[in-house]
Short mmCIF file of C-alpha atoms and ligand atoms in Angstrom, two decimals:
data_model
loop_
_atom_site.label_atom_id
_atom_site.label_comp_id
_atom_site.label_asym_id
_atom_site.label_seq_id
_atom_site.Cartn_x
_atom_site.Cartn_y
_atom_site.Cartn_z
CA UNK A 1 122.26 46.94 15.49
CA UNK A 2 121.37 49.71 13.64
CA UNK A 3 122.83 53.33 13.93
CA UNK A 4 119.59 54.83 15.58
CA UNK A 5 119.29 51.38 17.74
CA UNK A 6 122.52 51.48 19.28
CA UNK A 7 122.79 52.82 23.11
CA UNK A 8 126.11 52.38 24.30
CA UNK A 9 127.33 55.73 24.44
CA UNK A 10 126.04 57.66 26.87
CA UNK A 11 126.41 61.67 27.51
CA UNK A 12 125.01 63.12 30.65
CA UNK A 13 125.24 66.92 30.92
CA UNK A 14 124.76 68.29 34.58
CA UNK A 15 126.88 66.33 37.46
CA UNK A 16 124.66 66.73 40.14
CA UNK A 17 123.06 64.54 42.51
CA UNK A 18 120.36 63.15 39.21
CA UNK A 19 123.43 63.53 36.66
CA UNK A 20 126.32 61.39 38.55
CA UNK A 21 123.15 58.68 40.10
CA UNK A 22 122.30 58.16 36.16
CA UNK A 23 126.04 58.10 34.90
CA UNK A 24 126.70 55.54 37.84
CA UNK A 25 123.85 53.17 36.22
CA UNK A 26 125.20 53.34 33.02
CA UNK A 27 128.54 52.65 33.87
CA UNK A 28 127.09 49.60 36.41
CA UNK A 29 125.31 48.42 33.16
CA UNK A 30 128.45 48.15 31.08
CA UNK A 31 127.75 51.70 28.71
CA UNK A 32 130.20 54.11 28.31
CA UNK A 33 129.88 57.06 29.75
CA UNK A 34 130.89 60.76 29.29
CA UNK A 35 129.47 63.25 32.31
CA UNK A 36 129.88 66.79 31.82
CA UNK A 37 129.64 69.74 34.15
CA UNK A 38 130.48 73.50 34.29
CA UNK A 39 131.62 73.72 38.13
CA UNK A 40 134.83 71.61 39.27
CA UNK A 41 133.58 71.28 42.49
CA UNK A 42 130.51 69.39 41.33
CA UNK A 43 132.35 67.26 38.98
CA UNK A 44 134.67 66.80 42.00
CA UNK A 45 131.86 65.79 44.27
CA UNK A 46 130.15 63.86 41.58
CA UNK A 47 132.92 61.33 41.49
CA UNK A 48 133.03 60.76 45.36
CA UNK A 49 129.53 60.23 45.13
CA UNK A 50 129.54 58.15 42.68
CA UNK A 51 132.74 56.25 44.13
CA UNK A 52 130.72 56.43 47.60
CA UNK A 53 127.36 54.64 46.41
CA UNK A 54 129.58 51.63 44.22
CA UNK A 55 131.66 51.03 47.70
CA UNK A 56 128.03 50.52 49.75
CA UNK A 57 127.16 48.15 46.89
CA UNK A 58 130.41 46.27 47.01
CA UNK A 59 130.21 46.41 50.70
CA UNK A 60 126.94 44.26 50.64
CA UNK A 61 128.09 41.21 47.96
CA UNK A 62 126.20 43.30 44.98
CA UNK A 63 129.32 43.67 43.19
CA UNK A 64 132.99 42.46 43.02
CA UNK A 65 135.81 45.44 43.51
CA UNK A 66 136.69 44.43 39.85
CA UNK A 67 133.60 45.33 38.77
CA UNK A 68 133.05 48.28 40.48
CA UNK A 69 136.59 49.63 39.39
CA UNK A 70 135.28 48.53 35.70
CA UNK A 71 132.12 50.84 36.19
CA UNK A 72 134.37 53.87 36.86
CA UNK A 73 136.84 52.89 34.30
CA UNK A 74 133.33 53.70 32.15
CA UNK A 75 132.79 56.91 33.25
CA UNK A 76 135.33 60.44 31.68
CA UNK A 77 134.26 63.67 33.55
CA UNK A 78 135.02 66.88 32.28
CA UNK A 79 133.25 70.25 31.45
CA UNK A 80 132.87 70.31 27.90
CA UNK A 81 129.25 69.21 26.81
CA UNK A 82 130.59 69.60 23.07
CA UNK A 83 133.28 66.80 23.86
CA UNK A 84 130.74 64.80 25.73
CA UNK A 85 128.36 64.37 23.57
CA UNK A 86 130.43 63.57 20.56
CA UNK A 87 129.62 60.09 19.04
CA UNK A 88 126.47 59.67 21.91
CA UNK A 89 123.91 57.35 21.55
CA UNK A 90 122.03 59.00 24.15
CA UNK A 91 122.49 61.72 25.68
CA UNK A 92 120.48 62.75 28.96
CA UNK A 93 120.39 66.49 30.33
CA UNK A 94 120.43 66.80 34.28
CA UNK A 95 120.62 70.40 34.74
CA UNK A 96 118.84 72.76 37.41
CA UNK A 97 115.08 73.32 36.45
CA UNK A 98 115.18 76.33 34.89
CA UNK A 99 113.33 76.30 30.85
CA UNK A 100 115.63 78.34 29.45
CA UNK A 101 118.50 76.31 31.14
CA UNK A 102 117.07 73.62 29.11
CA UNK A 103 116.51 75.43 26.10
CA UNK A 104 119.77 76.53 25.75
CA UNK A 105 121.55 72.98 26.79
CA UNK A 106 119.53 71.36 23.70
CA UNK A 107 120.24 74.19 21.78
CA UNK A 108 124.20 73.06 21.96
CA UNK A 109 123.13 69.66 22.38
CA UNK A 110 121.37 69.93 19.27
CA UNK A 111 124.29 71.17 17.58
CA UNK A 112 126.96 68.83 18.59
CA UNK A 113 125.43 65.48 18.97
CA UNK A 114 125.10 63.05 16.25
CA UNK A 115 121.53 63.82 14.73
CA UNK A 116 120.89 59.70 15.07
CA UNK A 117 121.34 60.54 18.95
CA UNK A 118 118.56 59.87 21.65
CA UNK A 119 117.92 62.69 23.60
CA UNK A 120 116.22 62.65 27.04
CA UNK A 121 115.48 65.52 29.64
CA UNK A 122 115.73 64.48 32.95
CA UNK A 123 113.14 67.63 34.11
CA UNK A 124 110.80 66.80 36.82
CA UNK A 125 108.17 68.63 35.77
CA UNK A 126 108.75 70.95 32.58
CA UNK A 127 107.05 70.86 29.52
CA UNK A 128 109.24 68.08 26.98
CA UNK A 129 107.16 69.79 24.26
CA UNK A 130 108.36 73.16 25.24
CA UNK A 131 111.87 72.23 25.66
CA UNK A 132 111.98 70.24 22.47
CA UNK A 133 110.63 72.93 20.38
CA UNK A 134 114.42 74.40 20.57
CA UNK A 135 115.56 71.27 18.43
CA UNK A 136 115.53 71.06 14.64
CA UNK A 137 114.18 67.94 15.23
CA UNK A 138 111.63 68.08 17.89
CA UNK A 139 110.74 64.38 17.69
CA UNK A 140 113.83 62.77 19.21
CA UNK A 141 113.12 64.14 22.25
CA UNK A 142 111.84 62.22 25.24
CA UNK A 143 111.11 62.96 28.63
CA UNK A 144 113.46 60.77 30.58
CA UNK A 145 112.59 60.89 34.35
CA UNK A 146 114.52 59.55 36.86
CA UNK A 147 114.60 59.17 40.77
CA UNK A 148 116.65 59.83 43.89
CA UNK A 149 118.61 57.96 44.51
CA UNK A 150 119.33 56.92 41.31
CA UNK A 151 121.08 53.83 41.92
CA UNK A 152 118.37 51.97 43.95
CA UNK A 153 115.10 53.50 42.52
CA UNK A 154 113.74 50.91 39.67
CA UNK A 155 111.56 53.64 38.09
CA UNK A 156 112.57 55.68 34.85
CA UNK A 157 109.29 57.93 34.08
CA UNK A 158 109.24 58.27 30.20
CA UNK A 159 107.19 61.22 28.66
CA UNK A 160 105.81 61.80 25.25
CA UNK A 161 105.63 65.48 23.95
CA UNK A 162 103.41 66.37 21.39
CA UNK A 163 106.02 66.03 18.45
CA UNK A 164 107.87 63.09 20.26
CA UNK A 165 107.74 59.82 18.06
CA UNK A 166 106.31 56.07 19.42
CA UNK A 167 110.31 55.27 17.54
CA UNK A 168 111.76 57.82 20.29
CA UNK A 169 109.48 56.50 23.10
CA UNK A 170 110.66 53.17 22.33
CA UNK A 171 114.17 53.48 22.06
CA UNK A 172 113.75 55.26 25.34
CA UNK A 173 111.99 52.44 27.30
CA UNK A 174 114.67 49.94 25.74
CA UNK A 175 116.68 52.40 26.90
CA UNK A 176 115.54 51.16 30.70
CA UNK A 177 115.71 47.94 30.09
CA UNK A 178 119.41 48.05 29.19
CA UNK A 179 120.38 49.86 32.80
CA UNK A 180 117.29 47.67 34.94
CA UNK A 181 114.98 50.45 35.49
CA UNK A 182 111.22 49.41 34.81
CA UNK A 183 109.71 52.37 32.74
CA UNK A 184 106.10 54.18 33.14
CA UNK A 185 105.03 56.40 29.68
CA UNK A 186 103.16 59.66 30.38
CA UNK A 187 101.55 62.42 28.36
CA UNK A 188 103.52 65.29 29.03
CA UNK A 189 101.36 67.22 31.45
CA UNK A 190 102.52 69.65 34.48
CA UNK A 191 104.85 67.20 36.60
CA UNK A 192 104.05 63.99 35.21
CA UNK A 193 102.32 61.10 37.38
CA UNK A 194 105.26 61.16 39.74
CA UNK A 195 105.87 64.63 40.79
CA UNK A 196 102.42 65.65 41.00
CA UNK A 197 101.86 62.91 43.37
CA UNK A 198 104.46 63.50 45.17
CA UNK A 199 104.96 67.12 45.57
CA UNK A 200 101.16 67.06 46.69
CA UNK A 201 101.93 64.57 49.49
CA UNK A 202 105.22 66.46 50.42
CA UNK A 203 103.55 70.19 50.60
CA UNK A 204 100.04 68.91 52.52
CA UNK A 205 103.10 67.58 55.04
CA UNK A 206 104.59 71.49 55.24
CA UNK A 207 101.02 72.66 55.41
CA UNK A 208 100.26 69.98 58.31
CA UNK A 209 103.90 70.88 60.07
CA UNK A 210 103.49 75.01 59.53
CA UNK A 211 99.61 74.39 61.46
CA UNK A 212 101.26 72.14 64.50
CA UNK A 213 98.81 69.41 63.54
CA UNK A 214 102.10 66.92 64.56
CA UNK A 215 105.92 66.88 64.67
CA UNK A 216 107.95 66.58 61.73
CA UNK A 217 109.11 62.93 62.86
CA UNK A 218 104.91 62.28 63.88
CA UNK A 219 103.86 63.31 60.38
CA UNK A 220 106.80 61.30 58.96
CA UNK A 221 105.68 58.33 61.19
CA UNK A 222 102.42 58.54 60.14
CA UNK A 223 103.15 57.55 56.77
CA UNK A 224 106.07 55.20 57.56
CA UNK A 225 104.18 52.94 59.37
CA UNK A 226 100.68 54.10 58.62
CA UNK A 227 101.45 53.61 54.73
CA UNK A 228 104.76 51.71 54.68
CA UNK A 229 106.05 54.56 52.79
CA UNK A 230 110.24 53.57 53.28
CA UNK A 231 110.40 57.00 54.00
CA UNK A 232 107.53 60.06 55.41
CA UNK A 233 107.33 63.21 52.93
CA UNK A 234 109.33 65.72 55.01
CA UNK A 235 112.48 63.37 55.19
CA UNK A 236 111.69 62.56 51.56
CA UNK A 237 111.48 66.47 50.50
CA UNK A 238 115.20 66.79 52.87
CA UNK A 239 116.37 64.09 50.41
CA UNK A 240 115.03 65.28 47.06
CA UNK A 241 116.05 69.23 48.04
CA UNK A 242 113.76 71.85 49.49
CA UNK A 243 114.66 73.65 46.31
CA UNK A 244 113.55 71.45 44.19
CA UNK A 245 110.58 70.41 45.50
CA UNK A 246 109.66 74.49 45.62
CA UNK A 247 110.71 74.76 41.68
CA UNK A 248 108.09 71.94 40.87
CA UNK A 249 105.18 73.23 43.03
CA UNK A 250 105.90 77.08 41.54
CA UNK A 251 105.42 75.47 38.51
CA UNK A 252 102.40 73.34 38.70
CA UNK A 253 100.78 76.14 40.81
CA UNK A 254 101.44 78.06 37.44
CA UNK A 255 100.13 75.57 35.09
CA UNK A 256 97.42 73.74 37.40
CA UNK A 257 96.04 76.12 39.99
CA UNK A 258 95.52 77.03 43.57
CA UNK A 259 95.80 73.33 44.59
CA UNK A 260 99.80 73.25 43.85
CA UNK A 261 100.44 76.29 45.83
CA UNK A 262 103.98 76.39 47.71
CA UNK A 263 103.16 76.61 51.43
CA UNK A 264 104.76 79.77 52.95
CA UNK A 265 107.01 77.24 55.22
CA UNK A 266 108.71 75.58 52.02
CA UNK A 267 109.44 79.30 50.58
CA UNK A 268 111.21 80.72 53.51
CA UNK A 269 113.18 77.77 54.54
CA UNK A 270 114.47 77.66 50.64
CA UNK A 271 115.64 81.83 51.27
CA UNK A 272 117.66 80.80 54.36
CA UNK A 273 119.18 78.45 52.58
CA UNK A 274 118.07 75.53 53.85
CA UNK A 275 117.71 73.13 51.08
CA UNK A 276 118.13 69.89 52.93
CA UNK A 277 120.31 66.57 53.04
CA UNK A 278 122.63 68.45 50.20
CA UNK A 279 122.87 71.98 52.61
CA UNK A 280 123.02 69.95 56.00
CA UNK A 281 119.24 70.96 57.22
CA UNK A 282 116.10 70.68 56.09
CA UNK A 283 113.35 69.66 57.85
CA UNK A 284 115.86 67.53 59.67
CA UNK A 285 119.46 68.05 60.48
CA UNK A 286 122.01 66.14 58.29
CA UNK A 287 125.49 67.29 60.38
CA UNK A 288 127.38 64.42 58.04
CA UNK A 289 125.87 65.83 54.68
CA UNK A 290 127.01 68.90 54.91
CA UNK A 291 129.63 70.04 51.79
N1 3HC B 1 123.83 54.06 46.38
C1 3HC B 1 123.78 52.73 46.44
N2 3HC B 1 122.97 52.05 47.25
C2 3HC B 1 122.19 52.76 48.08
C3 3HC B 1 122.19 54.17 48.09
C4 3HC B 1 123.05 54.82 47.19
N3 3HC B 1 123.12 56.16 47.10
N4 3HC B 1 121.28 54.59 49.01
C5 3HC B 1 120.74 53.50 49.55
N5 3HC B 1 121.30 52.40 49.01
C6 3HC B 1 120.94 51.02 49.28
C7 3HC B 1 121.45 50.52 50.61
O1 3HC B 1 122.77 50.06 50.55
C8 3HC B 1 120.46 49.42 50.92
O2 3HC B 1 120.81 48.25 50.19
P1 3HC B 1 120.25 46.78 50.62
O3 3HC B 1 118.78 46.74 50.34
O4 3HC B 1 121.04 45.86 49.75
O5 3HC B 1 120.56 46.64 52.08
C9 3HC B 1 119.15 49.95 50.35
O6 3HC B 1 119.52 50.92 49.36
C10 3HC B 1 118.31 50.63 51.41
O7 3HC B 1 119.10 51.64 52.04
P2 3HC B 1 119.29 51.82 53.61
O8 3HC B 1 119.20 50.48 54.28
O9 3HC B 1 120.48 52.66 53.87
O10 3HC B 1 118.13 52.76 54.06
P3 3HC B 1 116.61 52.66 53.79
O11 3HC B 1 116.11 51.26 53.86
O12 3HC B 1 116.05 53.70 54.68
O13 3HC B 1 116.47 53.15 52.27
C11 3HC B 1 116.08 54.76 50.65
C12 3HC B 1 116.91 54.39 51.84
C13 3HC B 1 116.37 53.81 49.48
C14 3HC B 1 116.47 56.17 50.24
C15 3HC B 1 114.57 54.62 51.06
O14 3HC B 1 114.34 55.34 52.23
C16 3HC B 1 113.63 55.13 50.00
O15 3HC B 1 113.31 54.42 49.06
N6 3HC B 1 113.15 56.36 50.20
C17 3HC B 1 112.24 56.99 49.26
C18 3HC B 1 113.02 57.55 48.10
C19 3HC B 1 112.12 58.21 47.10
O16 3HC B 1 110.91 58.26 47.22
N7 3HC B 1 112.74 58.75 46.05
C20 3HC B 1 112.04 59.47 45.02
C21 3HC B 1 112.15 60.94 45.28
S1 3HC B 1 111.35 61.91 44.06
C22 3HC B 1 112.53 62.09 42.88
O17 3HC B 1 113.66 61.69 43.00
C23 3HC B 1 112.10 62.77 41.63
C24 3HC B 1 112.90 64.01 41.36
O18 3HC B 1 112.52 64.50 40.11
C25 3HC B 1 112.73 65.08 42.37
#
């Protein structure tokens, strides 16, 4: 295998709940894998988590303990992106959603990685052509998307910026194939197929809860067994982070218009600080969830 072909070294900068769900699924698929984070008590967390979701899979027959003690064998954590991404095949960013966040990640990315290395942006809903315009080479690039939680969701959401090459796109959808995910390409456009979807589901929900058209747990319902959705949109926006979800409509209200606005209820709940599963309440209460 060529230099540019190879994919067994894997660099994930950010540790949070998207960064230690995609180093856990490189480990489980035999890469090696180098996870990087400023905070020690997210790096620290990281590792429980991942520990955590590979006990639940050993726990139901999917793996042997040997196996699972080989995946974290796999993984070094530490907080040096420059040491991390050193030798990388690939290297995925998972940090907050913040552009200039990004920018300046692939800005140090750019200069410590090997320049063979892929790179992939984990963003839910930024611009990959934006973000890649910080690299020397904007073509390597690739909008790598993946979903919460990361071990059990088969999707990986692959998006083509302007300057992004069909050589990058395919590396990255071989890239899939290697840790089981099934991949989707997309034109990068304000939040993809996925979060445009699904943020528009999630915030008619808030819009529907903040008029008393049902309960939280009705409106939930209605879409659990109405749809078979394995989970309604309020629940889903407790797992995925009230923050979040709020970063991605601000966004696509920006780029796309009236239709994306954040409902009032979303806002406030975000200012008190209740960003869901990850903060202990959201739309729901999560007493065990709390850090
Ligand atoms: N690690 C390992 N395994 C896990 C896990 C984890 N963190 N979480 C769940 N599982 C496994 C369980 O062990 C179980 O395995 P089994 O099928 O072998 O029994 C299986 O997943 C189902 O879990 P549970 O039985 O505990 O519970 P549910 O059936 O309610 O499933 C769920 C939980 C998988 C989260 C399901 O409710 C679901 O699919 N919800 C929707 C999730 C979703 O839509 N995610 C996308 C969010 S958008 C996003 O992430 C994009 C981002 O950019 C914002």
């Amino acid at each position: 295998m060529s230099e540019t072909e190879s994919l067994e070294q894997v660099a994930v900068i950010g540790a949070g709940t998207m960064g230690n769900g995609i180093a856990q699924v490189c480990a489980q698929s035999s890469l090696r894998v180098r996870v990087c984070d400023l905070s020690a008590a997210v790096l620290e967390r990281a590792q429980k988590s991942v520990a955590a979701s590979l006990d639940r899979i050993v726990a139901k027959g999917k793996l042997t303990a040997e196996q699972r003690d080989a995946a974290l064998g796999r993984i070094a954590w530490g907080s040096s992106l420059e040491a991390a991404v050193e030798g990388a095949d690939v290297v995925i960013e998972a940090v907050p959603e913040r552009m200039e966040l990004k920018v300046d990640t692939f800005r140090k990315v750019d200069a410590a990685a090997p320049k063979t290395a892929l790179l992939g942006s984990n963003t839910s809903s930024l611009s990959i052509t934006e973000i890649a315009a910080s690299l020397g080479d904007p073509s390597r690039l690739v909008g790598m998307h993946f979903f919460n939680p990361v071990p059990v969701m088969d999707l990986l959401e692959v998006v083509r910026g302007v300057r992004t090459t069909d050589a990058t796109v395919d590396r990255a959808v071989s890239f899939a194939k290697v840790i089981g995910k099934t991949s989707i390409v997309v034109r990068d456009v304000p939040g993809f197929a996925t979060s445009r979807l699904g943020v528009a589901l999630g915030a008619e929900a808030i819009r529907m809860l903040e008029s008393g058209v049902a309960s939280a747990e009705d409106i939930d319902r209605a879409m659990e067994l109405g749809y078979r959705h394995p989970m309604g949109p309020l629940r889903l926006t407790d797992l995925v982070g009230l923050d979040v979800r709020l970063a991605i409509l601000d966004h696509l209200h920006k780029e796309l218009g009236e239709q994306f606005r954040a409902p009032p209820l979303l806002r406030q709940m975000v200012r008190a600080g209740k960003l869901g599963k990850k903060s202990g309440e959201g739309f729901y209460k999560w007493p065990d969830e709390k850090k």
